[in-house]
Coordinates of C-alpha atoms in Angstrom, one line a residue:
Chain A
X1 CA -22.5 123.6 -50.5
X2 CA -23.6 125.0 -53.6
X3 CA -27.3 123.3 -53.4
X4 CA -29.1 121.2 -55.6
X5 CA -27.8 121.7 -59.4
X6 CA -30.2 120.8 -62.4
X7 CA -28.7 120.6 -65.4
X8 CA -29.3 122.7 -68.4
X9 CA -31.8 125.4 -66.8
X10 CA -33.9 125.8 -70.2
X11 CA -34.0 122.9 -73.1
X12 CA -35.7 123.6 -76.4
X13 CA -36.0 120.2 -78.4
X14 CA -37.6 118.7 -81.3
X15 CA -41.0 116.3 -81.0
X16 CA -39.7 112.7 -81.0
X17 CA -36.1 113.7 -79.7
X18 CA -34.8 112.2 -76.6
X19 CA -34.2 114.3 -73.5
X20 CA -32.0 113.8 -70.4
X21 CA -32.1 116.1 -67.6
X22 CA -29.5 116.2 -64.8
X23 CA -29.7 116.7 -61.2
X24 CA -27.0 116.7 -58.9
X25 CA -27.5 116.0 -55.2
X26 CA -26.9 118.2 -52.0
X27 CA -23.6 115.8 -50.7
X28 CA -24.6 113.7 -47.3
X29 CA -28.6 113.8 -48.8
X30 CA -29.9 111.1 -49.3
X31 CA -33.6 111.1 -50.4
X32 CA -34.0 112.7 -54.7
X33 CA -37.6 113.8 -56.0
X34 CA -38.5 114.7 -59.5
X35 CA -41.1 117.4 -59.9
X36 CA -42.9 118.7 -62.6
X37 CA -44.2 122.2 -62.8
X38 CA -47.2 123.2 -65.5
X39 CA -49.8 126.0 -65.1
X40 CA -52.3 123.5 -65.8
X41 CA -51.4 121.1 -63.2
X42 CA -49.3 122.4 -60.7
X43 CA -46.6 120.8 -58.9
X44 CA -46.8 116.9 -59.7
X45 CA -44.5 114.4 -57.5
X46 CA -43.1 111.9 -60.3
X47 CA -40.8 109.5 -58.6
X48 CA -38.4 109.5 -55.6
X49 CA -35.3 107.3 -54.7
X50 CA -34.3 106.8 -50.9
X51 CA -30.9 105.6 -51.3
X52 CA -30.5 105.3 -54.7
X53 CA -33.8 103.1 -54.7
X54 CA -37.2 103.9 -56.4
X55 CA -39.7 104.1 -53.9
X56 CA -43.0 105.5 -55.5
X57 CA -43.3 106.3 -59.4
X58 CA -46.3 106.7 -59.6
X59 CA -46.5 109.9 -60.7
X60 CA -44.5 109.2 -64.1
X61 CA -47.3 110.1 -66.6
X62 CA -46.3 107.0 -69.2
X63 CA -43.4 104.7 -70.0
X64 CA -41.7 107.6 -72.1
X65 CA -40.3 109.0 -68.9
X66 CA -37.2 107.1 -66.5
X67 CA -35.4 108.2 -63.9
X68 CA -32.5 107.0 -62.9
X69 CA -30.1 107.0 -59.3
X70 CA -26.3 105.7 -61.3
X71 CA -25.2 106.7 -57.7
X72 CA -25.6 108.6 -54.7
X73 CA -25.2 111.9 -55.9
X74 CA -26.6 112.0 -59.3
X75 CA -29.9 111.6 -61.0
X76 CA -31.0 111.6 -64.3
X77 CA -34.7 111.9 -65.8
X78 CA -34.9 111.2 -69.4
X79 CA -37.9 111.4 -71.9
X80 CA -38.0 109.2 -75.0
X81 CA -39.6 110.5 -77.0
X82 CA -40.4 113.5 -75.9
X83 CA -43.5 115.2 -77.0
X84 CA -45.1 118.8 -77.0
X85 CA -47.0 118.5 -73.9
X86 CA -43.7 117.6 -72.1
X87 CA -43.1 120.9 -72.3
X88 CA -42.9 122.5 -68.2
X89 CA -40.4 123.2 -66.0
X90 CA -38.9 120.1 -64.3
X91 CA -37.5 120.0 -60.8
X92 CA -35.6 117.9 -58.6
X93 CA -35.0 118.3 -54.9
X94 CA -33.0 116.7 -52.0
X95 CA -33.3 116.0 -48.6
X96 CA -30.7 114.5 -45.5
X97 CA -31.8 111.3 -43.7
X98 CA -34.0 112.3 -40.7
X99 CA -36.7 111.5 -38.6
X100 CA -40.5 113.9 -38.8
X101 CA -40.1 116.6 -42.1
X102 CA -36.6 116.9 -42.9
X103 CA -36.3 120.3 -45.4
X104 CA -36.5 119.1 -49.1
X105 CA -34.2 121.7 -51.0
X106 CA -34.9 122.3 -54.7
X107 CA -32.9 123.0 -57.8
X108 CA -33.8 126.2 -59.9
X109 CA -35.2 123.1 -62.2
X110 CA -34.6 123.0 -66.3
X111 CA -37.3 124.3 -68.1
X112 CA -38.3 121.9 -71.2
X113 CA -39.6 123.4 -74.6
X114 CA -40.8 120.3 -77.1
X115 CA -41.7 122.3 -80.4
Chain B
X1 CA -56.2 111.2 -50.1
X2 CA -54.3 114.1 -48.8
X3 CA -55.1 117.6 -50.8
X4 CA -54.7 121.0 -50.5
X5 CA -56.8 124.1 -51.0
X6 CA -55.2 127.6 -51.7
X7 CA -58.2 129.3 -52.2
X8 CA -57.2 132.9 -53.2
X9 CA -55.1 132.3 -56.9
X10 CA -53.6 135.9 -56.5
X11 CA -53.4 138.6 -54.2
X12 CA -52.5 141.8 -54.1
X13 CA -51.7 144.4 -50.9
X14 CA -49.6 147.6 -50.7
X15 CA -46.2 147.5 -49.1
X16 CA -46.0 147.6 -45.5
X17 CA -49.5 145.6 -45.0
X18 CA -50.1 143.0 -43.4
X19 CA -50.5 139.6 -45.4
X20 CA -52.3 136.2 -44.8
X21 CA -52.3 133.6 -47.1
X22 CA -54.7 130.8 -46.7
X23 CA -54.2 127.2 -47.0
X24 CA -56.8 124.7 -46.3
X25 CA -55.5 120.4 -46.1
X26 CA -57.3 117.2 -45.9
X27 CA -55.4 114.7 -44.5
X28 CA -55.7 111.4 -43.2
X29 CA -53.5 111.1 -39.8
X30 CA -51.6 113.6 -38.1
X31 CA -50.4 116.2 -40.7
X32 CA -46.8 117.4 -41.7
X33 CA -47.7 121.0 -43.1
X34 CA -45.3 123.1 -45.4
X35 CA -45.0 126.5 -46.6
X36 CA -42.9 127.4 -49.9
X37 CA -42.4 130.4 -51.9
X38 CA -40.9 130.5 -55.4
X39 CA -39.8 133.5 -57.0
X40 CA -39.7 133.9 -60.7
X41 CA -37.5 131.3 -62.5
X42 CA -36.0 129.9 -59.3
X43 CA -37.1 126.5 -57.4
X44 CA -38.8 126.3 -54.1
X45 CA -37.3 127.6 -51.3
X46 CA -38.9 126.1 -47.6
X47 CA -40.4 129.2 -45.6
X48 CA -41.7 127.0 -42.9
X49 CA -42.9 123.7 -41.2
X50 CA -45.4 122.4 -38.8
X51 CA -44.4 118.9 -37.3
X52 CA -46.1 119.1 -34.0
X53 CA -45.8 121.1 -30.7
X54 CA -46.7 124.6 -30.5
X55 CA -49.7 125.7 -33.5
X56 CA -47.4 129.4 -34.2
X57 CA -44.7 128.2 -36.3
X58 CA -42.0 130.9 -36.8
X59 CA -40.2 130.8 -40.2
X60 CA -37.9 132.6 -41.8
X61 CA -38.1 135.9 -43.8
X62 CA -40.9 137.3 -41.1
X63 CA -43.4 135.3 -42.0
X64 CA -45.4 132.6 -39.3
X65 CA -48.5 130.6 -39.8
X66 CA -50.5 129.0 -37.6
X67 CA -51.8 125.0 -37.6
X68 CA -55.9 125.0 -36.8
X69 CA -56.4 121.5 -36.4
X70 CA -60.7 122.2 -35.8
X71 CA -60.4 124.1 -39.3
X72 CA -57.9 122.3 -41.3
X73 CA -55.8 124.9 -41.6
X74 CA -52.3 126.3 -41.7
X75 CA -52.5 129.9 -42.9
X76 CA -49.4 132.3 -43.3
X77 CA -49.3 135.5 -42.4
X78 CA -46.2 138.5 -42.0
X79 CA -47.1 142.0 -40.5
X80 CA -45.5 144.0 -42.8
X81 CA -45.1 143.2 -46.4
X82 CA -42.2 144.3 -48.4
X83 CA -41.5 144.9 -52.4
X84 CA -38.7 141.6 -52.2
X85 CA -42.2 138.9 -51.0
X86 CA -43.6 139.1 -54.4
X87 CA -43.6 135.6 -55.3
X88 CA -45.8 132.7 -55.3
X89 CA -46.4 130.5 -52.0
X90 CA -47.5 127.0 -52.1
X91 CA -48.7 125.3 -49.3
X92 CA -48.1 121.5 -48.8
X93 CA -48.8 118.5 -46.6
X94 CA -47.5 115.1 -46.5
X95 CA -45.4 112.8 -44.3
X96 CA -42.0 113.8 -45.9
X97 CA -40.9 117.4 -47.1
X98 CA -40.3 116.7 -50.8
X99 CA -42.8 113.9 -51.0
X100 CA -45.6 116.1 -50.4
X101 CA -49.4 117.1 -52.2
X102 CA -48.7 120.9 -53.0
X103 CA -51.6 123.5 -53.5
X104 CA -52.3 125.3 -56.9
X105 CA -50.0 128.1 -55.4
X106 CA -51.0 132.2 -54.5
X107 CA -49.0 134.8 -56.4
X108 CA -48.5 137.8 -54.2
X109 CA -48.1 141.4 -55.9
X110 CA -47.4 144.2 -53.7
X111 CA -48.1 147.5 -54.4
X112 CA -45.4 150.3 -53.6

């Protein structure tokens, strides 16, 4: 299996401009998280689906960001509009059904620019 | 409220040292503890896990850590350190692997 594959790796966009990033599933897993990456915050949890389901979003900083589950294998997070202090490196990461802490496997995440 | 603690931001030792990284947790039940290292411009790859059962977890790579339940603790350590472990190592607990409170990180240089 070729892993967890974010699509594009780097994005370099315009303040106000709408921005989708991709993610694409480990097949048979079933559980998707959305990270965000900054050096002044860390590693932030933003939302994760269980079978295509939201469970928790609370960690989606305001109503410009969605996430979306179209099926089991795909996500999509998309920022309308997106402004400068968008700007980190997004990840998403996948892990298999399981009982106790199953492995969560990342993608080399897409890092956003908003100039 | 679960947190973590990485208390040393960066460290630094020559190659073929010995290495401990320290992570402190607070954590409301029973804890599911991770270790993760993420070298430049790549995602986070899992180094190792404590679920229960024996405190030495082995993980992959050389490195172990060990759970101190009396000192909220899961540091990491490796014997030897080589050029290819410069990265940075985050710590994490939670109930789930990816939905998990992750430290600040450490960024490991090692010296030749």
């Amino acid at each position: 299996d070729a892993g967890v594959i974010q699509s594009p790796r780097h994005e370099v966009t315009e303040m106000g401009q709408e921005v989708t990033l991709r993610c694409k599933l480990i097949s048979g897993h079933n559980s998707l998280f959305w990270y965000r990456q900054t050096m002044m915050r860390g590693l932030e949890l933003l939302i994760y689906f269980n079978n295509n389901v939201p469970i928790d979003d609370s960690g989606m900083p305001e109503d410009r960001f969605s996430a979306k589950m179209p099926n089991a294998s795909f996500s999509t997070l998309k920022i309308q509009p997106s402004e400068p202090r968008d700007s980190a490196v997004y990840f998403c990461a996948s892990s298999s059904p399981g009982q106790g802490p199953t492995e969560a496997f990342f993608g080399q995440g897409t890092r956003l620019t908003v100039v | 409220a679960q947190s973590v603690t990485q208390p040393d931001i960066h460290i630094t030792v020559s190659e073929g040292a010995s290495l401990e990284l320290r992570c402190n947790y607070s954590y409301g039940a029973t804890p599911y503890l991770f270790w993760y290292v993420q070298s430049p411009g790549q995602g986070l790859q899992l180094l190792l896990k404590y679920f229960s059962g024996d405190t030495l977890v082995q993980g992959i790579k050389g490195f172990e850590a060990e759970f101190k339940r009396s000192q909220s603790s899961f540091n990491l350590r490796k014997p030897s350190v080589h050029w290819s472990d410069a990265a940075e190592y985050f710590c994490a607990v939670g109930a789930h692997a990816g939905k998990s409170t992750f430290g600040d990180g450490t960024t490991l240089t090692v010296k030749p």
